[in-house]
PDB file of C-alpha atoms in Angstrom:
ATOM      1  CA  UNK A   1      66.348 104.588 108.365  1.00 80.00           C
ATOM      2  CA  UNK A   2      69.782 104.303 106.806  1.00 85.00           C
ATOM      3  CA  UNK A   3      71.510 106.694 108.679  1.00 89.00           C
ATOM      4  CA  UNK A   4      70.409 104.868 112.266  1.00 89.00           C
ATOM      5  CA  UNK A   5      72.271 101.698 110.507  1.00 88.00           C
ATOM      6  CA  UNK A   6      75.231 103.738 109.749  1.00 89.00           C
ATOM      7  CA  UNK A   7      75.570 105.224 113.070  1.00 90.00           C
ATOM      8  CA  UNK A   8      75.168 101.666 114.283  1.00 88.00           C
ATOM      9  CA  UNK A   9      77.700 100.297 112.294  1.00 86.00           C
ATOM     10  CA  UNK A  10      80.289 103.174 112.992  1.00 86.00           C
ATOM     11  CA  UNK A  11      79.515 102.474 117.054  1.00 87.00           C
ATOM     12  CA  UNK A  12      80.246  98.567 116.660  1.00 84.00           C
ATOM     13  CA  UNK A  13      83.202  99.358 114.315  1.00 83.00           C
ATOM     14  CA  UNK A  14      84.674 101.742 116.816  1.00 82.00           C
ATOM     15  CA  UNK A  15      83.924  99.683 119.649  1.00 81.00           C
ATOM     16  CA  UNK A  16      85.717  96.675 118.065  1.00 82.00           C
ATOM     17  CA  UNK A  17      88.736  98.785 117.013  1.00 79.00           C
ATOM     18  CA  UNK A  18      89.269 100.154 120.513  1.00 78.00           C
ATOM     19  CA  UNK A  19      88.952  96.580 122.049  1.00 78.00           C
ATOM     20  CA  UNK A  20      91.597  95.167 119.227  1.00 78.00           C
ATOM     21  CA  UNK A  21      93.877  98.268 119.868  1.00 78.00           C
ATOM     22  CA  UNK A  22      93.852  97.676 123.566  1.00 77.00           C
ATOM     23  CA  UNK A  23      94.518  94.008 123.119  1.00 76.00           C
ATOM     24  CA  UNK A  24      97.485  94.514 121.065  1.00 76.00           C
ATOM     25  CA  UNK A  25      98.931  97.314 123.148  1.00 75.00           C
ATOM     26  CA  UNK A  26      98.263  94.736 126.186  1.00 75.00           C
ATOM     27  CA  UNK A  27     100.358  92.224 124.319  1.00 75.00           C
ATOM     28  CA  UNK A  28     102.989  94.842 123.497  1.00 75.00           C
ATOM     29  CA  UNK A  29     103.398  95.603 127.190  1.00 74.00           C
ATOM     30  CA  UNK A  30     103.309  92.154 128.536  1.00 74.00           C
ATOM     31  CA  UNK A  31     105.648  90.853 126.657  1.00 76.00           C
ATOM     32  CA  UNK A  32     107.989  93.830 127.232  1.00 79.00           C
ATOM     33  CA  UNK A  33     109.025  94.639 123.800  1.00 76.00           C
ATOM     34  CA  UNK A  34     109.879  98.258 124.267  1.00 80.00           C
ATOM     35  CA  UNK A  35     112.140  97.542 127.368  1.00 82.00           C
ATOM     36  CA  UNK A  36     113.957  94.720 125.675  1.00 79.00           C
ATOM     37  CA  UNK A  37     114.972  97.147 122.750  1.00 78.00           C
ATOM     38  CA  UNK A  38     115.591  99.720 124.844  1.00 83.00           C
ATOM     39  CA  UNK A  39     118.074  97.483 126.842  1.00 84.00           C
ATOM     40  CA  UNK A  40     119.557  96.376 123.488  1.00 80.00           C
ATOM     41  CA  UNK A  41     120.448  99.644 122.259  1.00 83.00           C
ATOM     42  CA  UNK A  42     121.347 101.022 125.763  1.00 87.00           C
ATOM     43  CA  UNK A  43     118.551 103.759 125.733  1.00 88.00           C
ATOM     44  CA  UNK A  44     116.708 102.750 128.693  1.00 86.00           C
ATOM     45  CA  UNK A  45     116.115 106.463 129.503  1.00 90.00           C
ATOM     46  CA  UNK A  46     114.141 107.090 126.560  1.00 87.00           C
ATOM     47  CA  UNK A  47     111.378 104.359 127.076  1.00 86.00           C
ATOM     48  CA  UNK A  48     108.536 106.687 127.567  1.00 88.00           C
ATOM     49  CA  UNK A  49     109.563 108.448 124.081  1.00 90.00           C
ATOM     50  CA  UNK A  50     109.114 104.767 122.440  1.00 85.00           C
ATOM     51  CA  UNK A  51     106.077 104.073 124.100  1.00 82.00           C
ATOM     52  CA  UNK A  52     104.576 107.654 123.261  1.00 88.00           C
ATOM     53  CA  UNK A  53     105.686 107.206 119.534  1.00 87.00           C
ATOM     54  CA  UNK A  54     104.088 103.608 119.336  1.00 82.00           C
ATOM     55  CA  UNK A  55     100.832 105.130 120.754  1.00 83.00           C
ATOM     56  CA  UNK A  56     101.005 108.184 118.490  1.00 89.00           C
ATOM     57  CA  UNK A  57     101.877 106.160 115.354  1.00 83.00           C
ATOM     58  CA  UNK A  58      98.678 104.011 115.997  1.00 80.00           C
ATOM     59  CA  UNK A  59      96.442 106.665 116.561  1.00 83.00           C
ATOM     60  CA  UNK A  60      97.828 108.690 113.447  1.00 85.00           C
ATOM     61  CA  UNK A  61      97.746 105.346 111.330  1.00 80.00           C
ATOM     62  CA  UNK A  62      94.024 104.753 112.485  1.00 78.00           C
ATOM     63  CA  UNK A  63      92.946 108.388 111.355  1.00 82.00           C
ATOM     64  CA  UNK A  64      94.885 107.862 108.079  1.00 80.00           C
ATOM     65  CA  UNK A  65      93.140 104.530 107.353  1.00 77.00           C
ATOM     66  CA  UNK A  66      89.708 106.202 108.645  1.00 78.00           C
ATOM     67  CA  UNK A  67      89.827 109.046 106.324  1.00 82.00           C
ATOM     68  CA  UNK A  68      91.462 107.295 103.199  1.00 76.00           C
ATOM     69  CA  UNK A  69      93.980 110.098 102.965  1.00 75.00           C
ATOM     70  CA  UNK A  70      96.394 109.620 100.217  1.00 77.00           C
ATOM     71  CA  UNK A  71     100.155 110.993  99.926  1.00 74.00           C
ATOM     72  CA  UNK A  72     101.083 112.025  96.394  1.00 81.00           C
ATOM     73  CA  UNK A  73     104.603 111.644  96.109  1.00 78.00           C
ATOM     74  CA  UNK A  74     106.971 111.420  92.885  1.00 84.00           C
ATOM     75  CA  UNK A  75     107.476 107.711  91.768  1.00 83.00           C
ATOM     76  CA  UNK A  76     111.234 107.326  93.133  1.00 86.00           C
ATOM     77  CA  UNK A  77     110.585 109.222  96.119  1.00 84.00           C
ATOM     78  CA  UNK A  78     107.325 106.940  97.059  1.00 83.00           C
ATOM     79  CA  UNK A  79     109.287 103.988  96.566  1.00 84.00           C
ATOM     80  CA  UNK A  80     112.291 105.125  98.862  1.00 88.00           C
ATOM     81  CA  UNK A  81     109.779 106.171 101.600  1.00 85.00           C
ATOM     82  CA  UNK A  82     107.776 102.832 101.169  1.00 84.00           C
ATOM     83  CA  UNK A  83     111.081 100.960 101.402  1.00 87.00           C
ATOM     84  CA  UNK A  84     111.863 102.874 104.734  1.00 90.00           C
ATOM     85  CA  UNK A  85     108.619 102.251 106.047  1.00 85.00           C
ATOM     86  CA  UNK A  86     108.772  98.642 105.280  1.00 86.00           C
ATOM     87  CA  UNK A  87     112.000  98.236 107.052  1.00 88.00           C
ATOM     88  CA  UNK A  88     110.978  99.489 110.256  1.00 86.00           C
ATOM     89  CA  UNK A  89     107.660  97.870 110.381  1.00 84.00           C
ATOM     90  CA  UNK A  90     109.571  94.705 109.575  1.00 85.00           C
ATOM     91  CA  UNK A  91     111.945  95.100 112.330  1.00 84.00           C
ATOM     92  CA  UNK A  92     109.262  95.747 114.701  1.00 81.00           C
ATOM     93  CA  UNK A  93     107.138  92.923 113.668  1.00 82.00           C
ATOM     94  CA  UNK A  94     110.083  90.655 113.844  1.00 81.00           C
ATOM     95  CA  UNK A  95     111.004  91.820 117.251  1.00 78.00           C
ATOM     96  CA  UNK A  96     107.289  91.441 118.361  1.00 77.00           C
ATOM     97  CA  UNK A  97     107.256  87.971 117.125  1.00 78.00           C
ATOM     98  CA  UNK A  98     110.565  87.213 118.480  1.00 76.00           C
ATOM     99  CA  UNK A  99     109.502  88.274 121.983  1.00 75.00           C
ATOM    100  CA  UNK A 100     106.294  86.527 121.681  1.00 73.00           C
ATOM    101  CA  UNK A 101     107.822  83.148 120.755  1.00 71.00           C
ATOM    102  CA  UNK A 102     110.453  83.712 123.544  1.00 69.00           C
ATOM    103  CA  UNK A 103     107.594  84.267 126.157  1.00 65.00           C
ATOM    104  CA  UNK A 104     105.799  81.282 125.047  1.00 67.00           C
ATOM    105  CA  UNK A 105     108.994  79.289 124.859  1.00 71.00           C
ATOM    106  CA  UNK A 106     108.129  78.003 121.302  1.00 68.00           C
ATOM    107  CA  UNK A 107     111.695  77.897 119.856  1.00 66.00           C
ATOM    108  CA  UNK A 108     113.246  75.289 122.600  1.00 71.00           C
ATOM    109  CA  UNK A 109     110.036  73.097 122.568  1.00 72.00           C
ATOM    110  CA  UNK A 110     110.376  72.812 118.754  1.00 72.00           C
ATOM    111  CA  UNK A 111     113.982  72.102 118.911  1.00 73.00           C
ATOM    112  CA  UNK A 112     113.479  69.384 121.734  1.00 76.00           C
ATOM    113  CA  UNK A 113     110.814  67.923 119.688  1.00 76.00           C
ATOM    114  CA  UNK A 114     112.628  68.044 116.353  1.00 74.00           C
ATOM    115  CA  UNK A 115     115.496  66.380 118.301  1.00 76.00           C
ATOM    116  CA  UNK A 116     118.097  69.524 117.018  1.00 73.00           C
ATOM    117  CA  UNK A 117     120.769  69.870 118.934  1.00 71.00           C
ATOM    118  CA  UNK A 118     123.389  72.060 116.733  1.00 77.00           C
ATOM    119  CA  UNK A 119     122.445  74.317 114.147  1.00 75.00           C
ATOM    120  CA  UNK A 120     119.928  77.056 115.906  1.00 73.00           C
ATOM    121  CA  UNK A 121     121.756  79.669 114.250  1.00 77.00           C
ATOM    122  CA  UNK A 122     121.290  78.424 110.909  1.00 81.00           C
ATOM    123  CA  UNK A 123     117.810  77.756 111.358  1.00 76.00           C
ATOM    124  CA  UNK A 124     117.211  81.584 112.479  1.00 76.00           C
ATOM    125  CA  UNK A 125     119.465  82.553 109.686  1.00 83.00           C
ATOM    126  CA  UNK A 126     117.528  80.596 107.062  1.00 83.00           C
ATOM    127  CA  UNK A 127     114.057  81.918 108.143  1.00 78.00           C
ATOM    128  CA  UNK A 128     115.584  85.601 108.250  1.00 81.00           C
ATOM    129  CA  UNK A 129     117.054  85.277 104.753  1.00 87.00           C
ATOM    130  CA  UNK A 130     113.596  83.656 103.419  1.00 83.00           C
ATOM    131  CA  UNK A 131     111.586  86.097 105.107  1.00 81.00           C
ATOM    132  CA  UNK A 132     113.759  89.023 103.762  1.00 82.00           C
ATOM    133  CA  UNK A 133     113.699  87.376 100.279  1.00 83.00           C
ATOM    134  CA  UNK A 134     109.978  87.123 100.119  1.00 80.00           C
ATOM    135  CA  UNK A 135     109.377  90.852 101.331  1.00 77.00           C
ATOM    136  CA  UNK A 136     111.935  91.887  98.711  1.00 81.00           C
ATOM    137  CA  UNK A 137     109.895  89.907  96.075  1.00 79.00           C
ATOM    138  CA  UNK A 138     106.622  91.598  97.199  1.00 78.00           C
ATOM    139  CA  UNK A 139     108.299  94.668  96.934  1.00 76.00           C
ATOM    140  CA  UNK A 140     109.891  94.588  93.470  1.00 77.00           C
ATOM    141  CA  UNK A 141     107.123  92.707  91.614  1.00 72.00           C
ATOM    142  CA  UNK A 142     104.244  94.356  93.248  1.00 68.00           C
ATOM    143  CA  UNK A 143     102.774  90.891  94.910  1.00 62.00           C
ATOM    144  CA  UNK A 144      99.889  91.722  97.176  1.00 60.00           C
ATOM    145  CA  UNK A 145      98.188  88.814  99.255  1.00 52.00           C
TER     146      UNK A 145
END
């Protein structure tokens, strides 16, 4: 009887994961993160490569997550690899959040309601510095939420 329960749980888990992944890829394509990054870096001809790498990254990340596969690296190499991964992940999440905020026009609405006419650059800089310092503290101190 337990095997049926496990099969049903696996089925619903895979269905929920597929729906979530579809939603994330829809969000990424709707707010045009990849074309915007390609335009800013003048690499429009590589958009298909970028999109393919995102799909492969999601698929490989899901497989690693499902199998509990662990990489074994020496301590210093592990920290360097983790720092590089965290940097690229942070850049991508930041671009995604910025594109979503631009799409929803949240920044102009906030500035209008707060009656701010100057200092947009300082606000963005303060948010970026705060986020960077928080990530550095989490990385160095090993803080996990």
